XYZ file of C-alpha atoms in Angstrom:
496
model
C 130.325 53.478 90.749
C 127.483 54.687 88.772
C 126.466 58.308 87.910
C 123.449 60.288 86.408
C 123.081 60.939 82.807
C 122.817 64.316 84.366
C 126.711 64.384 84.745
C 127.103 63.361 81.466
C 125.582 66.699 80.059
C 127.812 68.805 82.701
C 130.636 67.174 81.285
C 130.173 68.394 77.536
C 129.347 71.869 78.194
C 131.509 74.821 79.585
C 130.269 78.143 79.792
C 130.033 80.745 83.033
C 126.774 80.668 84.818
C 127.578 81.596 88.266
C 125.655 83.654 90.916
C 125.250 86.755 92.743
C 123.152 87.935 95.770
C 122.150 91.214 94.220
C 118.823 92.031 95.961
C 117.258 92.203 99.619
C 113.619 92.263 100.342
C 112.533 93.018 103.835
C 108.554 91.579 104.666
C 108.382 91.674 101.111
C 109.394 95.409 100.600
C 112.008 96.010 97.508
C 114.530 97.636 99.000
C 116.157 98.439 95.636
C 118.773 96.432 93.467
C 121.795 95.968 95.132
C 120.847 98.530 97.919
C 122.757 97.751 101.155
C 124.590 94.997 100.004
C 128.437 94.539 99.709
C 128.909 92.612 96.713
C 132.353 92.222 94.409
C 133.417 95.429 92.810
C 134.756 94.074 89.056
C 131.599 93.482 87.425
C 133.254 90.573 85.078
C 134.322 88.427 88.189
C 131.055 89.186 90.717
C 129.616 86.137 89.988
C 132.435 84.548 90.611
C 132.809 81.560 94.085
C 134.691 81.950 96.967
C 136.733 78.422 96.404
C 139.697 78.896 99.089
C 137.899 78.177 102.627
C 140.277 80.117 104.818
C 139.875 83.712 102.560
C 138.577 86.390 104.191
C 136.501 86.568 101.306
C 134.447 83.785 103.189
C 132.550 86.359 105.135
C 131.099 88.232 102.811
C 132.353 88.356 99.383
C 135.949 89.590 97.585
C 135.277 93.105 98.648
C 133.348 92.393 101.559
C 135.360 94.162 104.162
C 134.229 97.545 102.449
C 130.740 98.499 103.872
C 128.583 100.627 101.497
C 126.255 103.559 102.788
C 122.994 102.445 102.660
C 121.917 100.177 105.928
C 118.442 98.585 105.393
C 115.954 98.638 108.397
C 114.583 95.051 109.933
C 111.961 94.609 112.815
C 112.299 91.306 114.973
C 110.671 88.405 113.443
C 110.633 89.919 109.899
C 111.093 88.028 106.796
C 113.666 88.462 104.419
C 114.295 87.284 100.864
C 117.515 87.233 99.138
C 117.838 87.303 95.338
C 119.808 85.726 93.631
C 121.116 86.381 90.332
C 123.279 84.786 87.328
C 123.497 88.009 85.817
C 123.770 90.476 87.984
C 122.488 93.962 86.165
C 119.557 91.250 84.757
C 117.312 88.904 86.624
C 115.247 87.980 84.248
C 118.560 85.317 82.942
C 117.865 83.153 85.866
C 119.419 82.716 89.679
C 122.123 80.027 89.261
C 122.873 76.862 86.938
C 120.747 73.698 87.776
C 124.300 71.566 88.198
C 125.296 74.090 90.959
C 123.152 72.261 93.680
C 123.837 72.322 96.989
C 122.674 74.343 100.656
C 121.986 77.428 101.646
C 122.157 78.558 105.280
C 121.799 82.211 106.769
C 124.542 83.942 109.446
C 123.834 87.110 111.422
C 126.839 89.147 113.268
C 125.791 91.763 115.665
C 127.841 94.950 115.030
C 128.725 98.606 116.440
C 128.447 99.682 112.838
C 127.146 97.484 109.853
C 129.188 100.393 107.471
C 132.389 99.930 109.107
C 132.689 96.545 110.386
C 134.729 94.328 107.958
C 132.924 90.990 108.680
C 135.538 88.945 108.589
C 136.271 87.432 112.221
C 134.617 85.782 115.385
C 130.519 87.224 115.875
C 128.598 85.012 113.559
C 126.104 82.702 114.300
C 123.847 80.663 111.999
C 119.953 81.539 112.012
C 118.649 79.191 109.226
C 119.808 76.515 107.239
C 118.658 73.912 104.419
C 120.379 71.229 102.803
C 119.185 68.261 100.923
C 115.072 67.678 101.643
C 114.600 63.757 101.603
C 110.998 63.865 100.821
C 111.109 66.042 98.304
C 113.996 64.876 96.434
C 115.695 68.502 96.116
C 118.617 70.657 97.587
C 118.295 74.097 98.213
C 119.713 75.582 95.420
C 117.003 73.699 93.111
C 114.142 75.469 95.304
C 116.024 78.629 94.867
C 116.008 78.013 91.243
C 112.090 77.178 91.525
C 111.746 80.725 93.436
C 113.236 82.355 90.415
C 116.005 82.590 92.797
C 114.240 83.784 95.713
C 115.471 82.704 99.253
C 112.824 83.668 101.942
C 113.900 83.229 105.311
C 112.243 84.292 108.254
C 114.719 86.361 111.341
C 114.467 84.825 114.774
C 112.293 86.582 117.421
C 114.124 87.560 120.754
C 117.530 88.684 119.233
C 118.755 91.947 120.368
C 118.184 94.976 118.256
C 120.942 97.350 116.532
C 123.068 96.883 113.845
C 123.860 93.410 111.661
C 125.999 92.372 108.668
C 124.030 89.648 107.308
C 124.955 86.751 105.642
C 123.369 84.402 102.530
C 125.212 81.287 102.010
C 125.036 78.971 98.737
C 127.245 76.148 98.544
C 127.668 74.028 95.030
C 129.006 70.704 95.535
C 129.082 69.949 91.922
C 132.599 69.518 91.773
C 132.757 68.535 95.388
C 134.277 65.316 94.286
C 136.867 65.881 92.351
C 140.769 65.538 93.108
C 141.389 67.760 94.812
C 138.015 69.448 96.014
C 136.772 72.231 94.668
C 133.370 73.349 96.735
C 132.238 76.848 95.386
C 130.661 79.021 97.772
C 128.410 82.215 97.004
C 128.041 84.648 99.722
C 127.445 88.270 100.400
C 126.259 90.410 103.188
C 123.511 92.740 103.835
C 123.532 95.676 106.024
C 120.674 95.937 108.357
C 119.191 98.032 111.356
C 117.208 95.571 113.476
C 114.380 97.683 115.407
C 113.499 95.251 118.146
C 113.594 95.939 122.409
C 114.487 91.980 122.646
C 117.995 91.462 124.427
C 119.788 88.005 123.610
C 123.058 87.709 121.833
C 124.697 84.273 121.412
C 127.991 84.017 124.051
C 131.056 83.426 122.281
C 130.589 79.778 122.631
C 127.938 80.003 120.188
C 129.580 81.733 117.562
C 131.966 81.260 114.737
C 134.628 82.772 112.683
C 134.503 83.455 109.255
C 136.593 82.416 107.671
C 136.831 79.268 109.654
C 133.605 78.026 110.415
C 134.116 75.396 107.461
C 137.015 73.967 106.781
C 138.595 71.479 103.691
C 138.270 68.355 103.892
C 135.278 67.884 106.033
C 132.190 65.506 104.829
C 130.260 68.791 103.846
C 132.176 70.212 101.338
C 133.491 66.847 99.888
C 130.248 65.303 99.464
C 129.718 63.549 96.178
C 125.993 64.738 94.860
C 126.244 62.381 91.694
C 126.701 59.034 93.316
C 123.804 57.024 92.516
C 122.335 56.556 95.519
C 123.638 59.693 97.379
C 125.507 58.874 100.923
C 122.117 60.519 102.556
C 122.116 61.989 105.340
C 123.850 65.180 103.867
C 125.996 66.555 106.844
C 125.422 70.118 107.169
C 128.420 72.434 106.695
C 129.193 75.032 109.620
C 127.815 75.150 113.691
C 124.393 74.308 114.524
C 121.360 76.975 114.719
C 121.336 79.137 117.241
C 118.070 79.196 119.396
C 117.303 82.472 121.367
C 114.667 79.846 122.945
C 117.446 78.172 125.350
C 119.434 81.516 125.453
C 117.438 83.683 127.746
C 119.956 84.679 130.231
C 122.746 85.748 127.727
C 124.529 88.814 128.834
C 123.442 91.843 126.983
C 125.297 94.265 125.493
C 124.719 97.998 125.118
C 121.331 98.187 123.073
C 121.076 100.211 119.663
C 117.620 101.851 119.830
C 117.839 103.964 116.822
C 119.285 103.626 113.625
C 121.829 106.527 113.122
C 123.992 105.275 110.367
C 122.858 104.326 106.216
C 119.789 106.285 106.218
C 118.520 107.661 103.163
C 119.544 111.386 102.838
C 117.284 114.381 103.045
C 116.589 115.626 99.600
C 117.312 112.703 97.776
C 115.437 112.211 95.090
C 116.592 109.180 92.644
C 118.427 106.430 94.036
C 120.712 103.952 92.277
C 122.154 100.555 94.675
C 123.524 102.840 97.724
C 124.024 106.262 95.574
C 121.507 109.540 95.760
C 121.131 111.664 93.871
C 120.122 115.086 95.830
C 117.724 117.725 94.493
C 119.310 120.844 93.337
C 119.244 124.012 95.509
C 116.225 126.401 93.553
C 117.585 128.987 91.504
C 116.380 132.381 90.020
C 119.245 133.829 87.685
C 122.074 132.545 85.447
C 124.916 132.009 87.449
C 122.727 129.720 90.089
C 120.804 128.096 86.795
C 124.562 127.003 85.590
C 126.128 126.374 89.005
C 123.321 123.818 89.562
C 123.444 122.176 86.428
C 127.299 121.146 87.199
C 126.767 119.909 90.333
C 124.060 117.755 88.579
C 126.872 116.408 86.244
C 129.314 115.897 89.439
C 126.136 113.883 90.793
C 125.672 111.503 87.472
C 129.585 111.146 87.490
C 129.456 109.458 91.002
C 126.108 107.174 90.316
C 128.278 106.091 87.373
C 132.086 105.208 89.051
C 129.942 104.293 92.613
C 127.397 101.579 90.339
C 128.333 98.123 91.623
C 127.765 95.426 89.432
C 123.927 95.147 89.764
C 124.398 98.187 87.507
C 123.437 101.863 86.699
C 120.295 102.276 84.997
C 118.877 105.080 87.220
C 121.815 106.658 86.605
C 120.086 107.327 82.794
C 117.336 108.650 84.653
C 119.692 111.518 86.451
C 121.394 112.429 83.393
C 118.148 112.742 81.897
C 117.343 115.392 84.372
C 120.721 117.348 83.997
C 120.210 117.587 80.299
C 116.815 118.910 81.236
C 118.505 121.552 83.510
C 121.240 122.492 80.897
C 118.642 123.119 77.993
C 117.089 125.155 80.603
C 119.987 127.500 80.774
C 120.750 127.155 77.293
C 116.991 128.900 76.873
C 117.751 131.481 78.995
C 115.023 129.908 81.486
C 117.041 130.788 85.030
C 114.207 129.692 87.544
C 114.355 126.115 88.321
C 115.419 123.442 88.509
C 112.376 121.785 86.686
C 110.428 119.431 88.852
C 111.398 120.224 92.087
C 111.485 117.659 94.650
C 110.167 115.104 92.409
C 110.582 111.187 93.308
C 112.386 110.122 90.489
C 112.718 106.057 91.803
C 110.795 104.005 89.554
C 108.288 102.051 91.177
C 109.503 98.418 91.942
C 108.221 95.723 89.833
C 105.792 93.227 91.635
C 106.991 90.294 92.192
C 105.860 86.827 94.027
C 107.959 85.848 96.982
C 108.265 82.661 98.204
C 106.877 82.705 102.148
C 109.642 82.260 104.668
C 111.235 79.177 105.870
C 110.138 79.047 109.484
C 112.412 80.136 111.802
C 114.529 77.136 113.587
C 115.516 75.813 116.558
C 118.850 74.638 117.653
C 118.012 71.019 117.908
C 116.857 71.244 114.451
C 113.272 70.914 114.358
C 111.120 73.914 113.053
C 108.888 76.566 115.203
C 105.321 76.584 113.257
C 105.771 79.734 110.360
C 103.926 83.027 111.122
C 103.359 85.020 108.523
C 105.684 88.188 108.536
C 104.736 90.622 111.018
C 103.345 94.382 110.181
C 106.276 96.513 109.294
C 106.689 99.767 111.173
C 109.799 100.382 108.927
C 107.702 101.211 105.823
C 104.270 101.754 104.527
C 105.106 100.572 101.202
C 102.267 97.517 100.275
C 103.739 93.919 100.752
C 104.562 91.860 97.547
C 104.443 88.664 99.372
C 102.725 86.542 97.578
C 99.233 86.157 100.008
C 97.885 82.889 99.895
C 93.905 82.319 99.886
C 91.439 81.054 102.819
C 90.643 78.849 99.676
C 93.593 77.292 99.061
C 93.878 76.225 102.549
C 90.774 74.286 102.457
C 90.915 70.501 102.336
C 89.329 70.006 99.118
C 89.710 67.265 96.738
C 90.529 67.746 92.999
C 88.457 67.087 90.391
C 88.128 63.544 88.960
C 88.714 64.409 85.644
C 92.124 65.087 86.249
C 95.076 62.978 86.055
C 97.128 61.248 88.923
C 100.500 62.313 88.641
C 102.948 59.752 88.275
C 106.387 62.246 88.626
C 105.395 64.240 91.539
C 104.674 67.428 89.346
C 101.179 68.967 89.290
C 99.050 71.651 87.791
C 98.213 71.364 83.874
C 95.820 68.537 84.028
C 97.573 66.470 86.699
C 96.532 66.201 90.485
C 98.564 64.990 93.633
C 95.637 62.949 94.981
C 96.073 59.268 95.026
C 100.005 59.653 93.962
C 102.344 58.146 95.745
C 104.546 61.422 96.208
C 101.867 62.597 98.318
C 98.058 64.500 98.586
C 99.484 68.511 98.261
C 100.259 70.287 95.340
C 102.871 73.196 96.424
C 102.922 76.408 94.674
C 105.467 75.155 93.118
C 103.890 72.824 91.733
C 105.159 69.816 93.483
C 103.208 67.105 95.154
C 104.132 66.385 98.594
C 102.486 65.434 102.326
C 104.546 68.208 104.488
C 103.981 71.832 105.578
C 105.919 73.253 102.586
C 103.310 71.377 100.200
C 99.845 71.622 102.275
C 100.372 75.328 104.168
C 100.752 78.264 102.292
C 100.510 78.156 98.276
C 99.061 75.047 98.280
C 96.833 74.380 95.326
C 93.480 72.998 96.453
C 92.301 72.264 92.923
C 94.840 70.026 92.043
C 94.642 67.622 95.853
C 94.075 68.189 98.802
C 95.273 71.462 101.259
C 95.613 71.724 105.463
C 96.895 69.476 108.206
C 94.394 66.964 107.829
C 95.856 66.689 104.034
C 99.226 65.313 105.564
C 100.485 62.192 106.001
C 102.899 61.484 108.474
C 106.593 61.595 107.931
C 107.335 57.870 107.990
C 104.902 57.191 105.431
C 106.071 59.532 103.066
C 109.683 58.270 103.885
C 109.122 54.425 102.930
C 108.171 56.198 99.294
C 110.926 58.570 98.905
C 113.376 56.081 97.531
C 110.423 55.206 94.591
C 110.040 58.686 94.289
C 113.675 59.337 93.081
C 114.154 56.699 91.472
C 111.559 57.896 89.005
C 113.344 60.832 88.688
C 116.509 59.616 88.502
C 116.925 56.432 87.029
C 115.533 54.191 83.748
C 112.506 56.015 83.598
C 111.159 57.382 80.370
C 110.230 60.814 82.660
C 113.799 60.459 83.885
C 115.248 60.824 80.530
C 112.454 63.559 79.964
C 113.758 65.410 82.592
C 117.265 65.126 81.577
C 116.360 67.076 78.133
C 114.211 69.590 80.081
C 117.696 70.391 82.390
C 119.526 70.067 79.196
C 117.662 73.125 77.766
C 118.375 74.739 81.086
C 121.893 74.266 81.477
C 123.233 76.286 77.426
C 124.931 78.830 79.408
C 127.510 76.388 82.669
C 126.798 72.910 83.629
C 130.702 72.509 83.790
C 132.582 70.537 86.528
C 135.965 71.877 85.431
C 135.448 75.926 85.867
């Protein structure tokens, strides 16, 4: 049997480099670092995977029973993006180790009350999934990775509205393998309000419990990702995709017009995950100036103990304002408090989102990907990365550049003429499908549209070459190996 040097360097090296979902984005729109999210309380384990199948940590996360006060709103057909993080309270030290590959899939479950409901039971149904993509020679976790851990999926249209709990899955197969199996799943759950006037729930033969929905033992979770060549197909782990498309005459249940529950509270002013801080009532004389400089204190004491473990830095911005209050008093200044009302939330960085993955349908196949629709949840600009009329155009790349010869474009190296295909993704990948030649693709560097791609069978008959290249006695193979080498200082361990 005959493995990748890439095992090799997993072998020799040891160290934690797990992940965390630890941010939600809704059409693009920050909704804050680990705002309504349930996540693992113990910052040292949060990273941690979910190894035994039948916990009910399965559904969302050790911890995930406990709902947190902060429910995110959602229209129908909106797009959502989960982060992904190795450190939790830092994002800027990468999603998830390279060795940890494996899919991803999404799972909604409609709720009475996405604060209350534990999670763990019958309800859930899967919306999305991705596992190992052929053509381009990746799984899912190694586009996540490419994303800067960025998972961009877009919700079904024609679900009912009200409350959801949902559900991110990662699954790492790299010790998949072993004797016995040891398949680490990362999961979490997201509290959302869905405003939509659509009416179809999946019946109960359409849904799965959780824990439950995978199980040891099966092809999915056993699968050996460092067999040279991979037993492709990969088999998909949990039901199939539920399509509102053939569900039209579902019972409905009572509708949830308006979100009631996880709003943000009046007269907050600083927010920190799912704590507020609330202004201070004005005061005009000593004993108020005091009084509301301890209940400033009381506030930073609970943004402290409530910070999960995406961390507390706003909570340094709060204390920052009761010292300001307390020199106040000290000064004999009673009229206050000092910048009244003011947002104290620092902006949210910008930040380039992958687009969506189309939404699916249960056979399967894709519906065509519509860009995410206008948001009457918030008037905050979208960070979505837009993509230009110009990089849609089919325009060939200049001939002084290079052909690539390892699929990877960009710097000096088109995708036309290669035998990975005409499109060079924003991710700098050539390819001949929608995800290289729609939206991001780079028209300088091949060539962009529909007319750019080739059809499926062609690109299959070159997929084995493709890998091989990759993988094998290539001199960009072994290149490749030292680039993931440089990657993988922190995990790449098969015995953790």
């Amino acid at each position: 049997m005959k493995y990748s040097a890439v095992l090799a360097l997993v072998a020799i090296s040891g160290v934690h480099a797990h992940t965390l979902f630890s941010k939600l984005f809704v059409d693009g729109i920050d909704q804050g670092t680990g705002t309504c999210i349930r996540m693992r309380k113990d910052p040292s384990k949060a990273t941690d995977p979910i190894n035994d199948l039948s916990s009910d940590a399965m559904a969302c996360g050790v911890d995930g029973t406990l709902g947190v006060s902060r429910v995110c709103a959602a229209n129908s057909g909106s797009a959502l993006t989960f982060e992904y993080r190795d450190w939790p309270d830092d994002a800027s030290r990468g999603s998830i180790d390279i060795s940890h590959k494996g899919p991803c899939a999404v799972y909604l479950k409609k709720v009475d009350s996405a604060i209350s409901d534990p999670g763990v039971g019958n309800g859930w149904f899967k919306v999305w999934d991705s596992g190992y993509d052929e053509i381009a020679g990746k799984w899912c976790t190694e586009k996540l990775i490419a994303n800067n851990g960025h998972l961009s999926v877009q919700l079904p249209t024609g679900i009912q509205g009200g409350y959801y709990l949902v559900r991110p899955e990662l699954l790492a197969l790299h010790q998949a393998d072993k004797t016995p199996s040891n398949p680490q799943f990362y999961v979490g759950c997201a509290q959302v309000f869905l405003h939509s006037t659509d009416t179809v729930l999946p019946p109960a033969s359409d849904t799965v419990a959780i824990p439950g929905h995978v199980k040891a033992g099966q092809p999915s979770v056993t699968f050996n990702i460092w067999k040279e060549p991979m037993a492709l197909p990969y088999p998909m782990p949990g039901p199939a995709i539920f399509s509102t498309v053939s569900k039209r005459d579902v019972a409905v249940r009572t509708l949830q017009l308006k979100q009631t529950e996880g709003l943000v509270p009046a007269h907050c002013v600083l927010q920190n995950a799912n704590w507020c801080g609330i202004e201070l009532a004005k005061y005009s004389d000593e004993g108020g100036c005091w009084n509301a400089s301890t209940n400033c204190w009381d506030q930073s004491s609970t943004c402290y103990n409530t910070a999960p473990p995406t961390g507390s830095t706003n909570c340094v911005i709060w204390e920052e304002k009761c010292k300001a209050i307390q020199a106040q008093c000290s000064a004999g200044n009673f009229n206050g408090p000092p910048d009244y009302m003011k947002k104290l939330t620092p902006a949210a960085p910008i930040v380039n989102l992958p687009q969506p993955s189309a939404a699916q349908v249960g056979d399967g196949s894709y519906l065509a990907a519509a860009g995410p629709p206008a948001s009457s949840v918030t008037t905050s600009t979208s960070l979505v990365a837009a993509t230009s009329p110009a990089s849609l155009a089919s325009s060939p790349a200049s001939s002084t550049l290079k052909v690539s010869i390892d699929g990877s474009c960009t710097n000096g190296v088109t995708c036309l003429g290669s035998t990975f295909g005409d499109c060079c993704s924003g991710h700098n990948w050539c390819g001949s499908t929608s995800d290289y030649c729609g939206d991001g693709c780079q028209a300088g560097f091949g060539t962009c549209g529909t007319s750019a791609r080739r059809s499926v069978e062609e690109v299959s008959k070159k997929g084995k070459h493709k890998r091989h290249l990759r993988l094998h006695g290539h001199a960009l193979a072994d290149q490749a190996i030292q680039a993931e080498a440089g990657m993988e200082k922190k995990d790449l361990e098969i015995h953790k």
